[in-house]
PDB file of C-alpha atoms in Angstrom:
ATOM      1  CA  UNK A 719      -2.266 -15.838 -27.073  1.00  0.00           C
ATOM      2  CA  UNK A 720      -0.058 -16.961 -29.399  1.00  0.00           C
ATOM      3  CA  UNK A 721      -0.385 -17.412 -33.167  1.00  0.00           C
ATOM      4  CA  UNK A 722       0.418 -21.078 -34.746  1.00  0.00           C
ATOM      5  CA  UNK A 723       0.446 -21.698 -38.590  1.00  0.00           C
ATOM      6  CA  UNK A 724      -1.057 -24.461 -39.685  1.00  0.00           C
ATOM      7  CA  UNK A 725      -0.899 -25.827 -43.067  1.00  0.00           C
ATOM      8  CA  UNK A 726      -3.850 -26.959 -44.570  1.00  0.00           C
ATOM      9  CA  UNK A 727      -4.055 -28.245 -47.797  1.00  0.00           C
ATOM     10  CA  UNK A 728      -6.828 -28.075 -50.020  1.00  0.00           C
ATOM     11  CA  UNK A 729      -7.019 -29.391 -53.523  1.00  0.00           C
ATOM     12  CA  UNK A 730      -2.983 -29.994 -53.308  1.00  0.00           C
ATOM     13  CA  UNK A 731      -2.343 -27.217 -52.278  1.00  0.00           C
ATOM     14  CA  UNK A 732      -0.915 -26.091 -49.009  1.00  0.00           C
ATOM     15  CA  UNK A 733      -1.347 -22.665 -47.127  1.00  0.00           C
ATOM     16  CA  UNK A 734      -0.691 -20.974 -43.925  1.00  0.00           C
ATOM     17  CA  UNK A 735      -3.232 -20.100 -41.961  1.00  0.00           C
ATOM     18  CA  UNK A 736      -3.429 -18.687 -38.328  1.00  0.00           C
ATOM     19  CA  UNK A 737      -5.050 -19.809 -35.978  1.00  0.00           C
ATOM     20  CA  UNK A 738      -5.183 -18.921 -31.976  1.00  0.00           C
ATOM     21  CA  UNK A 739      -3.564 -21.534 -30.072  1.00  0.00           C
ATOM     22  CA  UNK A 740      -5.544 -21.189 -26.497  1.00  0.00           C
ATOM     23  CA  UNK A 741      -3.419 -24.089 -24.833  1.00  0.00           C
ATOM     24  CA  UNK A 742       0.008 -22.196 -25.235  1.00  0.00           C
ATOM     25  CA  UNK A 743       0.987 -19.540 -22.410  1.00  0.00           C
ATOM     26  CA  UNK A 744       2.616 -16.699 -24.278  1.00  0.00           C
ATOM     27  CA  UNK A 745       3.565 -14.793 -21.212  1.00  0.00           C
ATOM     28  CA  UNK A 746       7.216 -15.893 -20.910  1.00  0.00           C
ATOM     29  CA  UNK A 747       7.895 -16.700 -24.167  1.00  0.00           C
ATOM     30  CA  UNK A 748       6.967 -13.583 -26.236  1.00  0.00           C
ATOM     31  CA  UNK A 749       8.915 -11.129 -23.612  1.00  0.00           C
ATOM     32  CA  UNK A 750      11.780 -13.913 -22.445  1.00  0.00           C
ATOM     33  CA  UNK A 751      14.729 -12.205 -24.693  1.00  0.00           C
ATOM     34  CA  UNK A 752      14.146  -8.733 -22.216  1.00  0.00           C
ATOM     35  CA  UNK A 753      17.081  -8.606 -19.693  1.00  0.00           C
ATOM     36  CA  UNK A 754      14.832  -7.092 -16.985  1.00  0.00           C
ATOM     37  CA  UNK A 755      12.309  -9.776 -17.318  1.00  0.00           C
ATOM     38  CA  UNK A 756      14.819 -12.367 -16.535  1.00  0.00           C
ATOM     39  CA  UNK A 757      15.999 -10.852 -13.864  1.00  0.00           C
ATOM     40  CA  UNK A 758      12.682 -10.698 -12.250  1.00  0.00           C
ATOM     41  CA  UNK A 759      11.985 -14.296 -13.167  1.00  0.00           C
ATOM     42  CA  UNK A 760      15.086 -14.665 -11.554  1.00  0.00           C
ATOM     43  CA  UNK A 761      14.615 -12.805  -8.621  1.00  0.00           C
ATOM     44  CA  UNK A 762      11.297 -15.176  -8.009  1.00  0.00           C
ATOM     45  CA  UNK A 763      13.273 -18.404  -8.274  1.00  0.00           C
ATOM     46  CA  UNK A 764      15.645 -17.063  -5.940  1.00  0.00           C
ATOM     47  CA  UNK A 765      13.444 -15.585  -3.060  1.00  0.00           C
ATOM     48  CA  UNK A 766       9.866 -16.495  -3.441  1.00  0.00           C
ATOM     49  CA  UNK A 767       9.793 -19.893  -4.776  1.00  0.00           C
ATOM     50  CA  UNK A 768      12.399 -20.871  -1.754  1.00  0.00           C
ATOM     51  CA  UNK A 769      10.798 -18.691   1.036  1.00  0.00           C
ATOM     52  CA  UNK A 770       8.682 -21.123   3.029  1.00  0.00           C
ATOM     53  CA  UNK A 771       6.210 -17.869   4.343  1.00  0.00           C
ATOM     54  CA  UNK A 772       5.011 -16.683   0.583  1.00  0.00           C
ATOM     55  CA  UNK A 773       2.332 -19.417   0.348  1.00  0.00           C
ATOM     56  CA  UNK A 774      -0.781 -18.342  -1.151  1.00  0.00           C
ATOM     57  CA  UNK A 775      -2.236 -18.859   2.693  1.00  0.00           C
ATOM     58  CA  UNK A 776       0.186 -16.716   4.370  1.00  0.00           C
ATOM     59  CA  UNK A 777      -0.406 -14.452   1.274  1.00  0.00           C
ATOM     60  CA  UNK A 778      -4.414 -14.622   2.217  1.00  0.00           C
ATOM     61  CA  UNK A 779      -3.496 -14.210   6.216  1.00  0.00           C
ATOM     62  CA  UNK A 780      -1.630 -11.284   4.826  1.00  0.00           C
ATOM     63  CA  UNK A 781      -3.990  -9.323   3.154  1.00  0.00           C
ATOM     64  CA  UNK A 782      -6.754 -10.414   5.245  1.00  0.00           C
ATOM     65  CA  UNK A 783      -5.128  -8.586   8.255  1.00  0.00           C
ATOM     66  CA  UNK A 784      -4.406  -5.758   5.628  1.00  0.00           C
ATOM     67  CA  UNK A 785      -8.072  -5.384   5.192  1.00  0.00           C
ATOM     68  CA  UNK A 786      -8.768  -5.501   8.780  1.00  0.00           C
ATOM     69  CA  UNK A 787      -6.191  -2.733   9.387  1.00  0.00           C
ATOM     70  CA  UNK A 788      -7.963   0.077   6.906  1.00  0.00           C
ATOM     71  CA  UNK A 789     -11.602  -1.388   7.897  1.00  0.00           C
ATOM     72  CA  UNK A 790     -10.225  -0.294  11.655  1.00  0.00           C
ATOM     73  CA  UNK A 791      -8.887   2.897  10.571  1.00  0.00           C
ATOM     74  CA  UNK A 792     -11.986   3.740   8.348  1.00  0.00           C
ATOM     75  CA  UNK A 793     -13.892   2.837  11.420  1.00  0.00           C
ATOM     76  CA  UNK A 794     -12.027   5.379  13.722  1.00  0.00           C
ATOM     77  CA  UNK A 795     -12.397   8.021  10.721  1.00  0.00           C
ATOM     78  CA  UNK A 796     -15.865   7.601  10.517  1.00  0.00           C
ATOM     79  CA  UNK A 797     -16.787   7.906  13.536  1.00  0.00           C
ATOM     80  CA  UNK A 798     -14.568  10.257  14.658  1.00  0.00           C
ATOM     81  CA  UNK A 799     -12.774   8.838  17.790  1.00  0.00           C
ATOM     82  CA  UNK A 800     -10.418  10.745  19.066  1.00  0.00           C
ATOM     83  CA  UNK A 801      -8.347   8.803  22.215  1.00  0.00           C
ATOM     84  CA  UNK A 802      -7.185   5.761  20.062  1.00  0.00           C
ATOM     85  CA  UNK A 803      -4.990   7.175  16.784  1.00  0.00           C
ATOM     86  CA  UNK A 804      -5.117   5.103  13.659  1.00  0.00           C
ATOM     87  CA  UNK A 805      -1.584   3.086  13.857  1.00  0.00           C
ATOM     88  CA  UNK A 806      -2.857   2.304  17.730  1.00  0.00           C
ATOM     89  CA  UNK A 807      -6.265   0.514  15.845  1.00  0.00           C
ATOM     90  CA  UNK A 808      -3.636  -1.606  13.558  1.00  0.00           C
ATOM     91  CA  UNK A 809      -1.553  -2.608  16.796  1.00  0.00           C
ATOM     92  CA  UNK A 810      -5.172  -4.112  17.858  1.00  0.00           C
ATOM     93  CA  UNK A 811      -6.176  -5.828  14.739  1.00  0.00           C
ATOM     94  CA  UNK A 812      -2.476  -7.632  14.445  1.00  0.00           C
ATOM     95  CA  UNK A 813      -3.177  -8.556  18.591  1.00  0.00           C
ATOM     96  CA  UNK A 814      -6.409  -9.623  18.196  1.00  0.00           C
ATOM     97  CA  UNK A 815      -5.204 -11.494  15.003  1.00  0.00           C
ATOM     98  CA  UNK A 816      -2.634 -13.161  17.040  1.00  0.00           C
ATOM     99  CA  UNK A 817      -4.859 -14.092  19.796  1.00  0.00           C
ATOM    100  CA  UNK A 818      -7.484 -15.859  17.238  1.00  0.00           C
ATOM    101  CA  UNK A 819      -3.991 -17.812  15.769  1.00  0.00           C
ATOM    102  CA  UNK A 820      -3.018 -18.452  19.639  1.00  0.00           C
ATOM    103  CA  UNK A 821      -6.459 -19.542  20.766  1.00  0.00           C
ATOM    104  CA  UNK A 822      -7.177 -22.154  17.620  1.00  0.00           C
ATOM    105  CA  UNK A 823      -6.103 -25.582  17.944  1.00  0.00           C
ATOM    106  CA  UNK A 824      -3.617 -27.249  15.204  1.00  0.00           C
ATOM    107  CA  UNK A 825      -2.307 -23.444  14.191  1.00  0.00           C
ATOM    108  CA  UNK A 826       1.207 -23.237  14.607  1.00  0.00           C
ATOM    109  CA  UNK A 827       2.410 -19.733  15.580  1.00  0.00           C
ATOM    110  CA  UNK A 828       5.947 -20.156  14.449  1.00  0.00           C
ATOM    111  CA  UNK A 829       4.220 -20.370  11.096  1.00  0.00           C
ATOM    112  CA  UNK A 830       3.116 -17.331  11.221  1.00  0.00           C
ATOM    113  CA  UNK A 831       6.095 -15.426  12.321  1.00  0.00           C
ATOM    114  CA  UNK A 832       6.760 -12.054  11.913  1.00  0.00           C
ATOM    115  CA  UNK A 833       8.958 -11.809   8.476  1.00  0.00           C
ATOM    116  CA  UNK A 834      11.307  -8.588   8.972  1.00  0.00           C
ATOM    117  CA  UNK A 835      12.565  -8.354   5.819  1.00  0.00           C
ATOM    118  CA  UNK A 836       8.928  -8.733   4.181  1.00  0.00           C
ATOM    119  CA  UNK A 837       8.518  -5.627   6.699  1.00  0.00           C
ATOM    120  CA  UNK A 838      10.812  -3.531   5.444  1.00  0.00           C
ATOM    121  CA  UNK A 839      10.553  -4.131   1.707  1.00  0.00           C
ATOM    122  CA  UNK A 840       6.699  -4.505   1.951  1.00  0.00           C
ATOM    123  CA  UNK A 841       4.879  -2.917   4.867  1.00  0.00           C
ATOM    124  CA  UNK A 842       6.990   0.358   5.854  1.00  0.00           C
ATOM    125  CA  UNK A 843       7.592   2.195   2.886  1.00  0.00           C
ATOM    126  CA  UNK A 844       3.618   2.638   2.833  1.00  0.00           C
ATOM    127  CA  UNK A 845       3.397   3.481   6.093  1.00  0.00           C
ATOM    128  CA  UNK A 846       6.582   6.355   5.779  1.00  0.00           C
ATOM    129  CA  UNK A 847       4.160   7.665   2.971  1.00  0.00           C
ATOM    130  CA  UNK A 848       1.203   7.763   4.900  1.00  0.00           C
ATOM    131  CA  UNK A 849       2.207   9.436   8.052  1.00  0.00           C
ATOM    132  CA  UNK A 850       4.241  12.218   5.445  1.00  0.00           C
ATOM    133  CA  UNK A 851       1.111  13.062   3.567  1.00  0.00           C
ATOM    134  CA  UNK A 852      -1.040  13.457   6.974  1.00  0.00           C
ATOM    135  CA  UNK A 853       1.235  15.040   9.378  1.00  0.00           C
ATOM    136  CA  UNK A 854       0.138  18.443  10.744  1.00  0.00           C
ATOM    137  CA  UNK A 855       3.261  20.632   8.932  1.00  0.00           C
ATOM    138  CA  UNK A 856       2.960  23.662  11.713  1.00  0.00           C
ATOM    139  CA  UNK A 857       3.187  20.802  14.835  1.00  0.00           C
ATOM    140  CA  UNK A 858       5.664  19.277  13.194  1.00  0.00           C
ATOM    141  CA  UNK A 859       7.743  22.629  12.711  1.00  0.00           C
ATOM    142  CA  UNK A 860       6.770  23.777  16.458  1.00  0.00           C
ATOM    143  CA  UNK A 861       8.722  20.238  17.974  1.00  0.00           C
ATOM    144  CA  UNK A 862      11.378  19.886  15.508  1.00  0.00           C
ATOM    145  CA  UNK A 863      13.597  19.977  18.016  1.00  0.00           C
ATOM    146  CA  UNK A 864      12.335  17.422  20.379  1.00  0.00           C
ATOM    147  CA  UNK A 865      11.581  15.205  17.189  1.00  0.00           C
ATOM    148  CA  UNK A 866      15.402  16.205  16.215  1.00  0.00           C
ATOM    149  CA  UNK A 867      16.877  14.762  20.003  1.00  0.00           C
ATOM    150  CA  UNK A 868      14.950  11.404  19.401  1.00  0.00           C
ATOM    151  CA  UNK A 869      16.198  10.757  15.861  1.00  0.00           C
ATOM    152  CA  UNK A 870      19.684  11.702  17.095  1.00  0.00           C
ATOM    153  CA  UNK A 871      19.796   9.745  20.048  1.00  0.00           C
ATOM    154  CA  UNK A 872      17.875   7.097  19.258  1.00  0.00           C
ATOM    155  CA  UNK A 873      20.224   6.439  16.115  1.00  0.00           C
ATOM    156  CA  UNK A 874      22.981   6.524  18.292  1.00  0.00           C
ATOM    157  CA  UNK A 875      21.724   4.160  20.984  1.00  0.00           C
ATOM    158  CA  UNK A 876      20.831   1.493  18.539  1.00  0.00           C
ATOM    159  CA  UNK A 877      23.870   1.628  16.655  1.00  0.00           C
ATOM    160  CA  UNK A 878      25.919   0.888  20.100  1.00  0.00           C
TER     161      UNK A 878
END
């Protein structure tokens, strides 16, 4: 926290002393004069302040799903099942979690709309990572081809 002097004067005399000031958030104002820190502060204003779906309850629904998703996959891990992979057990948990929000009176669905770009900049990059780390390197050398053909094509027939 920060520091305030306070003069106190004693037999006519006056001196500085510090004391902790616990009402005074420091946060912005010690590291304020740092360029990057404004631009994240502005950044905020701009996108998150503004954005109607970063409430602290979508932000809970979020997470909550989140959860879900690696107690699912944990699940499948554990126990070993083999016919449903762990992406297929996340597909589940976000349909049964849309069912429940489908089902329950006075819950707007719209509300809970699927945000691309909070996809993208939050969700995928994870999921790239994951899948790199775990895929089996010799399969993946044996269909390179095949998996060479989709990319390809499937780049080109989107982009049409």
């Amino acid at each position: 926290k920060g520091k305030v002097g306070v003069s106190s004067s004693s037999s006519g005399s006056s001196t500085n002393t510090d004391l902790y000031d616990f009402d005074v958030d420091d946060y912005f104002t010690t590291i304020n004069s740092h360029y990057c820190c404004q631009m994240f502060r502005a950044q905020y204003g701009e996108y998150c302040e503004m954005n109607p779906l970063i409430t602290n309850e979508h932000l809970l629904l979020l997470v909550t799903v989140l959860i879900l998703c690696e107690v699912a996959k944990s699940l499948i891990k554990g126990y070993e099942i083999k016919v449903i992979p762990e992406a297929g057990a996340c597909i589940l948990v976000g349909s049964f979690c849309g069912l429940i929000a489908h089902v329950i009176p006075g819950v707007d669905i719209d509300d809970l709309s699927f945000d691309t770009e909070l996809f993208l900049c939050l969700l995928l990059p994870p999921i790239i990572f994951d899948a790199a780390l775990t895929v089996d390197k010799q399969e993946f050398r044996k269909r390179r081809f095949p998996i060479l053909m989709f990319a390809i094509m499937g780049t080109l027939l989107s982009s049409i």
